[in-house]
mmCIF file with all atom_site columns, C-alpha atoms in Angstrom:
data_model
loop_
_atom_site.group_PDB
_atom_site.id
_atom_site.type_symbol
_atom_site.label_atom_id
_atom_site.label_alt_id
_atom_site.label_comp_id
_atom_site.label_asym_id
_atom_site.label_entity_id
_atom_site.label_seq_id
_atom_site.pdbx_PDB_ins_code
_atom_site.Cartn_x
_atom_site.Cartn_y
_atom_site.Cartn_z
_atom_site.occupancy
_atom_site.B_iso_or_equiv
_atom_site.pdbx_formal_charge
_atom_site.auth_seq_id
_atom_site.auth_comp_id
_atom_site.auth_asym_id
_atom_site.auth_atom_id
_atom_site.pdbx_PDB_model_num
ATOM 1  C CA . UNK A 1 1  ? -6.076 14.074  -6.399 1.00 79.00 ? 1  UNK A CA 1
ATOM 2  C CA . UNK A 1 2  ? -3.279 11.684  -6.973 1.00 81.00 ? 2  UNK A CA 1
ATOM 3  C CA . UNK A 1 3  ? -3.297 10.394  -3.757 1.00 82.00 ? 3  UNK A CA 1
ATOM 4  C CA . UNK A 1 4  ? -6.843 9.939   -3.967 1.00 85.00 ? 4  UNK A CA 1
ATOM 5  C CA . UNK A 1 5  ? -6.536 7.625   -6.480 1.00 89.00 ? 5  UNK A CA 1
ATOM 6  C CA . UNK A 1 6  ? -3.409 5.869   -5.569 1.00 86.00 ? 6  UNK A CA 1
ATOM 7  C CA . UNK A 1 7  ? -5.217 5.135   -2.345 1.00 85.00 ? 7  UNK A CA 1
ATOM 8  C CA . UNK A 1 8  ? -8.702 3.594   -3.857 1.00 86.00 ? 8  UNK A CA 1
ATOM 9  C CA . UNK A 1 9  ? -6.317 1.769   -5.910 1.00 86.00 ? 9  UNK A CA 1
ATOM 10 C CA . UNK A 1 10 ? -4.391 0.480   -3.478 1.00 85.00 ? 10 UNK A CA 1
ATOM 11 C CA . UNK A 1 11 ? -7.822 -0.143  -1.390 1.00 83.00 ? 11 UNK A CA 1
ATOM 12 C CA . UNK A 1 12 ? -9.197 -2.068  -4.446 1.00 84.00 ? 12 UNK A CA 1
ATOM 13 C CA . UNK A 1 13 ? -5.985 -4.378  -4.995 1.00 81.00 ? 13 UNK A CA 1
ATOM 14 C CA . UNK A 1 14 ? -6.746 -5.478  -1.119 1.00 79.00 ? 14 UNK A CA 1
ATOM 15 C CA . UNK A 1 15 ? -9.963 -5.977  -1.382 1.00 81.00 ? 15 UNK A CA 1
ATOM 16 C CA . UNK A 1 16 ? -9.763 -8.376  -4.503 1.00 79.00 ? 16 UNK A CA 1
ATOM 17 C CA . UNK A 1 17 ? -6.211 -9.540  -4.226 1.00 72.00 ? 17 UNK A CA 1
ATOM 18 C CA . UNK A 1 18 ? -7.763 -13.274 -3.936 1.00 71.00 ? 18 UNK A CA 1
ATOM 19 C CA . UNK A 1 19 ? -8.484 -13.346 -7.303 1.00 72.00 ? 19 UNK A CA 1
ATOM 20 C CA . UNK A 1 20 ? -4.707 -12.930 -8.666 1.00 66.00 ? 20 UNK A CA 1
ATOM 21 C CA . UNK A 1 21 ? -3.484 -14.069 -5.327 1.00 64.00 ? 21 UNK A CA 1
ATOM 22 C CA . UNK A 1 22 ? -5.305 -17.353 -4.373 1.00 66.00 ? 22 UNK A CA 1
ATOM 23 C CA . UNK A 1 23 ? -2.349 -19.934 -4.633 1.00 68.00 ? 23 UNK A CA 1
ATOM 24 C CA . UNK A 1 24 ? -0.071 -21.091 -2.040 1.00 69.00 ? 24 UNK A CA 1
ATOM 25 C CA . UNK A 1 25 ? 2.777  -21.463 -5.233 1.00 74.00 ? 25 UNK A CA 1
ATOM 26 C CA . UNK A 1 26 ? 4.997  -19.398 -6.061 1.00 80.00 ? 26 UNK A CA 1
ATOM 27 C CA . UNK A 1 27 ? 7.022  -18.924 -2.798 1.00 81.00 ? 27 UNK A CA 1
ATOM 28 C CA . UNK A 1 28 ? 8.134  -15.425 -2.805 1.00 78.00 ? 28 UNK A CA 1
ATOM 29 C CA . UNK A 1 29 ? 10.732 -14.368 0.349  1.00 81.00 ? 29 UNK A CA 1
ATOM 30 C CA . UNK A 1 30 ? 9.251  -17.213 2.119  1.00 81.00 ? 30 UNK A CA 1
ATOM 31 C CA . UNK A 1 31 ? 5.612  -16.659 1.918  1.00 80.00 ? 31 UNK A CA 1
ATOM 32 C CA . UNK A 1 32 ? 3.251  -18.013 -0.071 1.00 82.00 ? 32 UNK A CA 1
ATOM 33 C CA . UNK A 1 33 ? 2.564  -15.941 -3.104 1.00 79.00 ? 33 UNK A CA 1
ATOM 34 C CA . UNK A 1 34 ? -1.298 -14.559 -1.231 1.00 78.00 ? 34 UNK A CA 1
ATOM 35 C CA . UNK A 1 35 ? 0.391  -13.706 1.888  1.00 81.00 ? 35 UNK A CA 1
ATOM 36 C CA . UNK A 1 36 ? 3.220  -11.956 0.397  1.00 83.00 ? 36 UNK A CA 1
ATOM 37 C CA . UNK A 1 37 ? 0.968  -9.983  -1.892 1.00 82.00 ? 37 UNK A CA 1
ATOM 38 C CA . UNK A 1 38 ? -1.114 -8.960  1.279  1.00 83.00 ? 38 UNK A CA 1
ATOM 39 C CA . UNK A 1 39 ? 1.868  -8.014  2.922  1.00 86.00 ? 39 UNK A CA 1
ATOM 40 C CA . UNK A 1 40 ? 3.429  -5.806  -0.193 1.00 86.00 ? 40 UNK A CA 1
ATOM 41 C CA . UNK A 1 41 ? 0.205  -3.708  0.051  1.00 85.00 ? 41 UNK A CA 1
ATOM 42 C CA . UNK A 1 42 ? 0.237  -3.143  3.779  1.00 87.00 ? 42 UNK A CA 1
ATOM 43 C CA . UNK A 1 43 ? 4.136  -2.016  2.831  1.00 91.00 ? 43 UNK A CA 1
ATOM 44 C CA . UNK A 1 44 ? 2.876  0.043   -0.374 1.00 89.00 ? 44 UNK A CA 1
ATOM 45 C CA . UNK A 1 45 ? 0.234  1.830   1.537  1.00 88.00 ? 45 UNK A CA 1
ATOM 46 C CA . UNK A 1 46 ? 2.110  3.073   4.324  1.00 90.00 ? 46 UNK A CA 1
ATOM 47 C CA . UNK A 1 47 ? 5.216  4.428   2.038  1.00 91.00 ? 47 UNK A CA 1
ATOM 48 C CA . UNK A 1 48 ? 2.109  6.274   0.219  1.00 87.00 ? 48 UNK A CA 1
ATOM 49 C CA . UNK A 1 49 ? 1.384  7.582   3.439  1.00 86.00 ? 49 UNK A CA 1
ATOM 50 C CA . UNK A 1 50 ? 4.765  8.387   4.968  1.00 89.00 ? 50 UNK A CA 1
ATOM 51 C CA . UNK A 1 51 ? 5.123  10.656  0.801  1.00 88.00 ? 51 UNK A CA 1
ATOM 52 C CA . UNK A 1 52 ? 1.545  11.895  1.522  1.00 86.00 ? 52 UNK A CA 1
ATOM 53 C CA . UNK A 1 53 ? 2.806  13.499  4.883  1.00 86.00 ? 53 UNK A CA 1
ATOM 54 C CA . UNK A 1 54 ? 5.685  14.898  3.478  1.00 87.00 ? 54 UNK A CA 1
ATOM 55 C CA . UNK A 1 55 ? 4.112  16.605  0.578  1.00 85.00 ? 55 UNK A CA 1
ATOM 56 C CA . UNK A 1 56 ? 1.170  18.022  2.177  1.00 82.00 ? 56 UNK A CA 1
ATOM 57 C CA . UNK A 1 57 ? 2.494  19.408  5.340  1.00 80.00 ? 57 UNK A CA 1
ATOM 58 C CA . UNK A 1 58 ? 6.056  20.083  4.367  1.00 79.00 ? 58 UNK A CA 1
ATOM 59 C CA . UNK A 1 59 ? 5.542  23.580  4.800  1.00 76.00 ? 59 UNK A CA 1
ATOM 60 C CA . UNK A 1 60 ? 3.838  23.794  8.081  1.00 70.00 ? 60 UNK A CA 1
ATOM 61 C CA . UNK A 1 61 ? 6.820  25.042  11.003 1.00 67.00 ? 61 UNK A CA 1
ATOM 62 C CA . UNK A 1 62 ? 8.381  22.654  12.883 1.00 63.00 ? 62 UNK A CA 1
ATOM 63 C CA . UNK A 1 63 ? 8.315  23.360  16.843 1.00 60.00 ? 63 UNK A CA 1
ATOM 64 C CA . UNK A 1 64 ? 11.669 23.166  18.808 1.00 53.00 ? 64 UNK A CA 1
#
């Protein structure tokens, strides 16, 4: 269930990230501020996923 959520947050933040995120100022790593903030959930998403694998099917056998 908390994956669930984390996820449809996650999704939400993307889909309206141009209302916190619609300036080219501050210049974070390079970028401006919109396209870093796109980029940082890409990032966050797929660490959520990488955990999400883990968790769930840490048990399963591994084949040699």
């Amino acid at each position: 269930m908390a994956f669930a959520v984390f996820f449809i947050a996650i999704i939400f933040l993307q889909a309206f990230y141009w209302l916190f995120a619609n300036a080219a100022e501050p210049i974070i790593i390079g970028l401006p501020f919109g396209m870093f903030m796109v980029s940082f959930l890409i990032v966050v998403e797929l660490v959520g996923l990488l955990v999400m694998d883990k968790v769930l099917f840490s048990n399963e056998k591994e084949d040699d």
